[in-house]
Amino acid sequence: MSGMVVLEAKWPVLGLHARAAEWLQIWVDLGRVPRTIDAYARGLAEYLEVCEREGIDPVTASRAHIGLFVRELTERPNRRGANVVALDSGSGLSNATIQQRIVPVRLFYDHLTEEGLRNSNPVGRQEGDPSRFVFTRSLSAPIPRPMSETFE
C-alpha cells in the first residue's frame, strides 16, 4: 500500500483535492520521514475539511478563509478536556499545536504559488523570521510569541 493511499484512508478529504495529494506526494518523493508526512497530511486535511464544510475552493482561498481555519483552531476544545486551557493561545489548543496545523497549509500555498496557480500565499509570515509566524484571532497582524519562547 503506497504512502498516499494510507494518508487518504486516514484523511479521506485528501483524496478530494488533487493539488493537495500532489503536494504531499512531492514530500513523500523527497524522502521526508513518515512522521513529517503524517503531520503535514493531518494539518492540511484539517484545513481542507474546513474548506469542504464552508464551500471554499482551497486553490483560490483568501486570507479571510485562512482566518476562518485559524479561528476554528483557536476555539477548538482540547482533547484532554474542556478544563485544559493553554495560556499562550487563550484556547484549548496550545499555540504550538496551532502552529503545527498552519505550517503545512503555508507550505501548500507556497507550492501553489511556485506552480503559478496563485499570485501570493494567503498564509502570512512574520517579518524577519518565517518560522515564527503566529496568528491573532483577528488576523490583523502577527503577534509575538510569549517572552519565554522569544529568547530560546
JSON list of C-alpha atoms in Angstrom, two decimals:
[
{"chain": "A", "resi": 1, "resn": "MET", "atom": "CA", "xyz": [0.00, 0.00, 0.00]},
{"chain": "A", "resi": 2, "resn": "SER", "atom": "CA", "xyz": [1.55, 3.34, -1.03]},
{"chain": "A", "resi": 3, "resn": "GLY", "atom": "CA", "xyz": [2.02, 6.23, 1.36]},
{"chain": "A", "resi": 4, "resn": "MET", "atom": "CA", "xyz": [-0.65, 8.36, -0.30]},
{"chain": "A", "resi": 5, "resn": "VAL", "atom": "CA", "xyz": [-3.22, 5.55, -0.15]},
{"chain": "A", "resi": 6, "resn": "VAL", "atom": "CA", "xyz": [-2.58, 5.24, 3.59]},
{"chain": "A", "resi": 7, "resn": "LEU", "atom": "CA", "xyz": [-2.89, 9.00, 4.07]},
{"chain": "A", "resi": 8, "resn": "GLU", "atom": "CA", "xyz": [-6.10, 9.17, 2.04]},
{"chain": "A", "resi": 9, "resn": "ALA", "atom": "CA", "xyz": [-7.53, 6.25, 4.04]},
{"chain": "A", "resi": 10, "resn": "LYS", "atom": "CA", "xyz": [-6.75, 8.13, 7.26]},
{"chain": "A", "resi": 11, "resn": "TRP", "atom": "CA", "xyz": [-7.97, 11.50, 5.94]},
{"chain": "A", "resi": 12, "resn": "PRO", "atom": "CA", "xyz": [-10.40, 10.91, 3.04]},
{"chain": "A", "resi": 13, "resn": "VAL", "atom": "CA", "xyz": [-10.63, 14.64, 2.28]},
{"chain": "A", "resi": 14, "resn": "LEU", "atom": "CA", "xyz": [-7.11, 14.44, 0.80]},
{"chain": "A", "resi": 15, "resn": "GLY", "atom": "CA", "xyz": [-8.48, 12.26, -2.00]},
{"chain": "A", "resi": 16, "resn": "LEU", "atom": "CA", "xyz": [-10.92, 15.02, -2.95]},
{"chain": "A", "resi": 17, "resn": "HIS", "atom": "CA", "xyz": [-8.19, 17.58, -3.69]},
{"chain": "A", "resi": 18, "resn": "ALA", "atom": "CA", "xyz": [-5.72, 16.62, -6.42]},
{"chain": "A", "resi": 19, "resn": "ARG", "atom": "CA", "xyz": [-3.42, 19.58, -5.73]},
{"chain": "A", "resi": 20, "resn": "ALA", "atom": "CA", "xyz": [-3.15, 18.63, -2.05]},
{"chain": "A", "resi": 21, "resn": "ALA", "atom": "CA", "xyz": [-2.40, 14.99, -2.91]},
{"chain": "A", "resi": 22, "resn": "GLU", "atom": "CA", "xyz": [0.17, 16.15, -5.48]},
{"chain": "A", "resi": 23, "resn": "TRP", "atom": "CA", "xyz": [1.90, 18.37, -2.91]},
{"chain": "A", "resi": 24, "resn": "LEU", "atom": "CA", "xyz": [2.04, 15.61, -0.31]},
{"chain": "A", "resi": 25, "resn": "GLN", "atom": "CA", "xyz": [3.38, 13.16, -2.88]},
{"chain": "A", "resi": 26, "resn": "ILE", "atom": "CA", "xyz": [6.25, 15.55, -3.60]},
{"chain": "A", "resi": 27, "resn": "TRP", "atom": "CA", "xyz": [7.19, 15.44, 0.10]},
{"chain": "A", "resi": 28, "resn": "VAL", "atom": "CA", "xyz": [6.99, 11.63, 0.05]},
{"chain": "A", "resi": 29, "resn": "ASP", "atom": "CA", "xyz": [9.17, 11.51, -3.09]},
{"chain": "A", "resi": 30, "resn": "LEU", "atom": "CA", "xyz": [11.70, 13.83, -1.45]},
{"chain": "A", "resi": 31, "resn": "GLY", "atom": "CA", "xyz": [12.12, 11.21, 1.25]},
{"chain": "A", "resi": 32, "resn": "ARG", "atom": "CA", "xyz": [10.66, 13.08, 4.19]},
{"chain": "A", "resi": 33, "resn": "VAL", "atom": "CA", "xyz": [10.23, 10.89, 7.24]},
{"chain": "A", "resi": 34, "resn": "PRO", "atom": "CA", "xyz": [6.79, 9.34, 7.68]},
{"chain": "A", "resi": 35, "resn": "ARG", "atom": "CA", "xyz": [6.07, 11.33, 10.86]},
{"chain": "A", "resi": 36, "resn": "THR", "atom": "CA", "xyz": [6.63, 14.58, 8.98]},
{"chain": "A", "resi": 37, "resn": "ILE", "atom": "CA", "xyz": [4.39, 13.46, 6.12]},
{"chain": "A", "resi": 38, "resn": "ASP", "atom": "CA", "xyz": [1.74, 12.38, 8.63]},
{"chain": "A", "resi": 39, "resn": "ALA", "atom": "CA", "xyz": [1.89, 15.75, 10.41]},
{"chain": "A", "resi": 40, "resn": "TYR", "atom": "CA", "xyz": [1.67, 17.64, 7.11]},
{"chain": "A", "resi": 41, "resn": "ALA", "atom": "CA", "xyz": [-1.23, 15.47, 5.96]},
{"chain": "A", "resi": 42, "resn": "ARG", "atom": "CA", "xyz": [-3.09, 15.99, 9.22]},
{"chain": "A", "resi": 43, "resn": "GLY", "atom": "CA", "xyz": [-2.74, 19.78, 9.18]},
{"chain": "A", "resi": 44, "resn": "LEU", "atom": "CA", "xyz": [-3.67, 20.05, 5.52]},
{"chain": "A", "resi": 45, "resn": "ALA", "atom": "CA", "xyz": [-6.58, 17.63, 5.92]},
{"chain": "A", "resi": 46, "resn": "GLU", "atom": "CA", "xyz": [-8.00, 19.64, 8.81]},
{"chain": "A", "resi": 47, "resn": "TYR", "atom": "CA", "xyz": [-7.80, 22.77, 6.68]},
{"chain": "A", "resi": 48, "resn": "LEU", "atom": "CA", "xyz": [-9.39, 21.03, 3.69]},
{"chain": "A", "resi": 49, "resn": "GLU", "atom": "CA", "xyz": [-12.22, 19.78, 5.90]},
{"chain": "A", "resi": 50, "resn": "VAL", "atom": "CA", "xyz": [-12.99, 23.39, 6.83]},
{"chain": "A", "resi": 51, "resn": "CYS", "atom": "CA", "xyz": [-12.87, 24.30, 3.12]},
{"chain": "A", "resi": 52, "resn": "GLU", "atom": "CA", "xyz": [-15.27, 21.47, 2.28]},
{"chain": "A", "resi": 53, "resn": "ARG", "atom": "CA", "xyz": [-17.70, 22.39, 5.05]},
{"chain": "A", "resi": 54, "resn": "GLU", "atom": "CA", "xyz": [-17.67, 26.09, 4.13]},
{"chain": "A", "resi": 55, "resn": "GLY", "atom": "CA", "xyz": [-17.72, 25.64, 0.33]},
{"chain": "A", "resi": 56, "resn": "ILE", "atom": "CA", "xyz": [-14.25, 27.17, -0.13]},
{"chain": "A", "resi": 57, "resn": "ASP", "atom": "CA", "xyz": [-12.05, 26.25, -3.10]},
{"chain": "A", "resi": 58, "resn": "PRO", "atom": "CA", "xyz": [-8.67, 25.82, -1.37]},
{"chain": "A", "resi": 59, "resn": "VAL", "atom": "CA", "xyz": [-6.76, 26.78, -4.53]},
{"chain": "A", "resi": 60, "resn": "THR", "atom": "CA", "xyz": [-8.37, 30.22, -4.59]},
{"chain": "A", "resi": 61, "resn": "ALA", "atom": "CA", "xyz": [-8.88, 30.72, -0.84]},
{"chain": "A", "resi": 62, "resn": "SER", "atom": "CA", "xyz": [-8.21, 34.15, 0.63]},
{"chain": "A", "resi": 63, "resn": "ARG", "atom": "CA", "xyz": [-6.61, 35.31, 3.86]},
{"chain": "A", "resi": 64, "resn": "ALA", "atom": "CA", "xyz": [-10.12, 35.56, 5.30]},
{"chain": "A", "resi": 65, "resn": "HIS", "atom": "CA", "xyz": [-10.59, 31.84, 4.65]},
{"chain": "A", "resi": 66, "resn": "ILE", "atom": "CA", "xyz": [-7.30, 31.11, 6.41]},
{"chain": "A", "resi": 67, "resn": "GLY", "atom": "CA", "xyz": [-8.61, 33.23, 9.28]},
{"chain": "A", "resi": 68, "resn": "LEU", "atom": "CA", "xyz": [-11.71, 31.06, 9.47]},
{"chain": "A", "resi": 69, "resn": "PHE", "atom": "CA", "xyz": [-9.50, 27.99, 9.85]},
{"chain": "A", "resi": 70, "resn": "VAL", "atom": "CA", "xyz": [-7.34, 29.65, 12.48]},
{"chain": "A", "resi": 71, "resn": "ARG", "atom": "CA", "xyz": [-10.40, 30.78, 14.41]},
{"chain": "A", "resi": 72, "resn": "GLU", "atom": "CA", "xyz": [-11.64, 27.20, 14.43]},
{"chain": "A", "resi": 73, "resn": "LEU", "atom": "CA", "xyz": [-8.27, 26.02, 15.76]},
{"chain": "A", "resi": 74, "resn": "THR", "atom": "CA", "xyz": [-8.20, 28.67, 18.47]},
{"chain": "A", "resi": 75, "resn": "GLU", "atom": "CA", "xyz": [-11.73, 27.81, 19.59]},
{"chain": "A", "resi": 76, "resn": "ARG", "atom": "CA", "xyz": [-11.38, 24.03, 19.40]},
{"chain": "A", "resi": 77, "resn": "PRO", "atom": "CA", "xyz": [-11.53, 22.41, 22.83]},
{"chain": "A", "resi": 78, "resn": "ASN", "atom": "CA", "xyz": [-8.52, 20.48, 23.98]},
{"chain": "A", "resi": 79, "resn": "ARG", "atom": "CA", "xyz": [-8.99, 16.73, 23.55]},
{"chain": "A", "resi": 80, "resn": "ARG", "atom": "CA", "xyz": [-7.79, 16.24, 27.13]},
{"chain": "A", "resi": 81, "resn": "GLY", "atom": "CA", "xyz": [-10.85, 18.04, 28.40]},
{"chain": "A", "resi": 82, "resn": "ALA", "atom": "CA", "xyz": [-12.68, 21.34, 28.50]},
{"chain": "A", "resi": 83, "resn": "ASN", "atom": "CA", "xyz": [-10.79, 22.43, 31.62]},
{"chain": "A", "resi": 84, "resn": "VAL", "atom": "CA", "xyz": [-7.40, 22.36, 29.89]},
{"chain": "A", "resi": 85, "resn": "VAL", "atom": "CA", "xyz": [-6.57, 25.81, 28.59]},
{"chain": "A", "resi": 86, "resn": "ALA", "atom": "CA", "xyz": [-3.22, 26.83, 27.11]},
{"chain": "A", "resi": 87, "resn": "LEU", "atom": "CA", "xyz": [-2.09, 30.18, 28.43]},
{"chain": "A", "resi": 88, "resn": "ASP", "atom": "CA", "xyz": [-0.31, 31.23, 25.25]},
{"chain": "A", "resi": 89, "resn": "SER", "atom": "CA", "xyz": [-3.25, 30.73, 22.90]},
{"chain": "A", "resi": 90, "resn": "GLY", "atom": "CA", "xyz": [-6.26, 31.60, 25.03]},
{"chain": "A", "resi": 91, "resn": "SER", "atom": "CA", "xyz": [-7.90, 28.35, 23.93]},
{"chain": "A", "resi": 92, "resn": "GLY", "atom": "CA", "xyz": [-7.89, 24.64, 24.43]},
{"chain": "A", "resi": 93, "resn": "LEU", "atom": "CA", "xyz": [-5.25, 24.11, 21.73]},
{"chain": "A", "resi": 94, "resn": "SER", "atom": "CA", "xyz": [-1.76, 25.30, 22.51]},
{"chain": "A", "resi": 95, "resn": "ASN", "atom": "CA", "xyz": [-0.02, 27.83, 20.31]},
{"chain": "A", "resi": 96, "resn": "ALA", "atom": "CA", "xyz": [2.47, 25.11, 19.31]},
{"chain": "A", "resi": 97, "resn": "THR", "atom": "CA", "xyz": [-0.35, 22.84, 18.13]},
{"chain": "A", "resi": 98, "resn": "ILE", "atom": "CA", "xyz": [-1.93, 25.65, 16.16]},
{"chain": "A", "resi": 99, "resn": "GLN", "atom": "CA", "xyz": [1.44, 26.31, 14.53]},
{"chain": "A", "resi": 100, "resn": "GLN", "atom": "CA", "xyz": [1.74, 22.62, 13.62]},
{"chain": "A", "resi": 101, "resn": "ARG", "atom": "CA", "xyz": [-1.56, 22.83, 11.78]},
{"chain": "A", "resi": 102, "resn": "ILE", "atom": "CA", "xyz": [-0.69, 26.09, 9.98]},
{"chain": "A", "resi": 103, "resn": "VAL", "atom": "CA", "xyz": [2.77, 25.12, 8.68]},
{"chain": "A", "resi": 104, "resn": "PRO", "atom": "CA", "xyz": [1.58, 22.57, 6.09]},
{"chain": "A", "resi": 105, "resn": "VAL", "atom": "CA", "xyz": [-1.13, 24.97, 4.91]},
{"chain": "A", "resi": 106, "resn": "ARG", "atom": "CA", "xyz": [1.51, 27.68, 4.40]},
{"chain": "A", "resi": 107, "resn": "LEU", "atom": "CA", "xyz": [3.78, 25.22, 2.59]},
{"chain": "A", "resi": 108, "resn": "PHE", "atom": "CA", "xyz": [0.89, 24.03, 0.41]},
{"chain": "A", "resi": 109, "resn": "TYR", "atom": "CA", "xyz": [0.22, 27.62, -0.66]},
{"chain": "A", "resi": 110, "resn": "ASP", "atom": "CA", "xyz": [3.94, 28.16, -1.28]},
{"chain": "A", "resi": 111, "resn": "HIS", "atom": "CA", "xyz": [3.70, 25.20, -3.68]},
{"chain": "A", "resi": 112, "resn": "LEU", "atom": "CA", "xyz": [0.62, 26.57, -5.42]},
{"chain": "A", "resi": 113, "resn": "THR", "atom": "CA", "xyz": [2.37, 29.93, -5.83]},
{"chain": "A", "resi": 114, "resn": "GLU", "atom": "CA", "xyz": [5.52, 28.30, -7.23]},
{"chain": "A", "resi": 115, "resn": "GLU", "atom": "CA", "xyz": [3.37, 26.32, -9.68]},
{"chain": "A", "resi": 116, "resn": "GLY", "atom": "CA", "xyz": [1.78, 29.55, -10.92]},
{"chain": "A", "resi": 117, "resn": "LEU", "atom": "CA", "xyz": [-1.67, 28.68, -9.61]},
{"chain": "A", "resi": 118, "resn": "ARG", "atom": "CA", "xyz": [-1.72, 31.64, -7.21]},
{"chain": "A", "resi": 119, "resn": "ASN", "atom": "CA", "xyz": [-0.11, 35.07, -7.15]},
{"chain": "A", "resi": 120, "resn": "SER", "atom": "CA", "xyz": [0.54, 35.01, -3.42]},
{"chain": "A", "resi": 121, "resn": "ASN", "atom": "CA", "xyz": [0.33, 32.92, -0.29]},
{"chain": "A", "resi": 122, "resn": "PRO", "atom": "CA", "xyz": [-2.72, 33.78, 1.87]},
{"chain": "A", "resi": 123, "resn": "VAL", "atom": "CA", "xyz": [-0.94, 32.47, 4.96]},
{"chain": "A", "resi": 124, "resn": "GLY", "atom": "CA", "xyz": [1.18, 35.37, 6.13]},
{"chain": "A", "resi": 125, "resn": "ARG", "atom": "CA", "xyz": [4.64, 35.30, 7.65]},
{"chain": "A", "resi": 126, "resn": "GLN", "atom": "CA", "xyz": [6.10, 37.31, 10.48]},
{"chain": "A", "resi": 127, "resn": "GLU", "atom": "CA", "xyz": [8.67, 39.77, 9.16]},
{"chain": "A", "resi": 128, "resn": "GLY", "atom": "CA", "xyz": [12.23, 38.63, 9.50]},
{"chain": "A", "resi": 129, "resn": "ASP", "atom": "CA", "xyz": [11.54, 35.05, 10.56]},
{"chain": "A", "resi": 130, "resn": "PRO", "atom": "CA", "xyz": [9.08, 32.97, 8.53]},
{"chain": "A", "resi": 131, "resn": "SER", "atom": "CA", "xyz": [9.16, 30.11, 11.03]},
{"chain": "A", "resi": 132, "resn": "ARG", "atom": "CA", "xyz": [7.82, 32.29, 13.86]},
{"chain": "A", "resi": 133, "resn": "PHE", "atom": "CA", "xyz": [4.50, 33.37, 12.36]},
{"chain": "A", "resi": 134, "resn": "VAL", "atom": "CA", "xyz": [1.67, 33.50, 14.89]},
{"chain": "A", "resi": 135, "resn": "PHE", "atom": "CA", "xyz": [-1.92, 34.40, 14.09]},
{"chain": "A", "resi": 136, "resn": "THR", "atom": "CA", "xyz": [-4.05, 36.69, 16.17]},
{"chain": "A", "resi": 137, "resn": "ARG", "atom": "CA", "xyz": [-7.73, 35.90, 16.41]},
{"chain": "A", "resi": 138, "resn": "SER", "atom": "CA", "xyz": [-8.50, 38.89, 14.21]},
{"chain": "A", "resi": 139, "resn": "LEU", "atom": "CA", "xyz": [-5.62, 38.24, 11.78]},
{"chain": "A", "resi": 140, "resn": "SER", "atom": "CA", "xyz": [-4.91, 41.94, 11.90]},
{"chain": "A", "resi": 141, "resn": "ALA", "atom": "CA", "xyz": [-1.20, 41.33, 12.45]},
{"chain": "A", "resi": 142, "resn": "PRO", "atom": "CA", "xyz": [1.18, 38.66, 13.63]},
{"chain": "A", "resi": 143, "resn": "ILE", "atom": "CA", "xyz": [1.69, 38.65, 17.37]},
{"chain": "A", "resi": 144, "resn": "PRO", "atom": "CA", "xyz": [4.96, 37.88, 19.11]},
{"chain": "A", "resi": 145, "resn": "ARG", "atom": "CA", "xyz": [5.36, 34.65, 20.98]},
{"chain": "A", "resi": 146, "resn": "PRO", "atom": "CA", "xyz": [5.41, 34.85, 24.77]},
{"chain": "A", "resi": 147, "resn": "MET", "atom": "CA", "xyz": [8.70, 36.11, 26.22]},
{"chain": "A", "resi": 148, "resn": "SER", "atom": "CA", "xyz": [9.71, 32.63, 27.36]},
{"chain": "A", "resi": 149, "resn": "GLU", "atom": "CA", "xyz": [9.61, 31.43, 23.74]},
{"chain": "A", "resi": 150, "resn": "THR", "atom": "CA", "xyz": [11.10, 34.53, 22.15]},
{"chain": "A", "resi": 151, "resn": "PHE", "atom": "CA", "xyz": [14.50, 34.22, 23.76]},
{"chain": "A", "resi": 152, "resn": "GLU", "atom": "CA", "xyz": [15.14, 30.48, 23.46]}
]
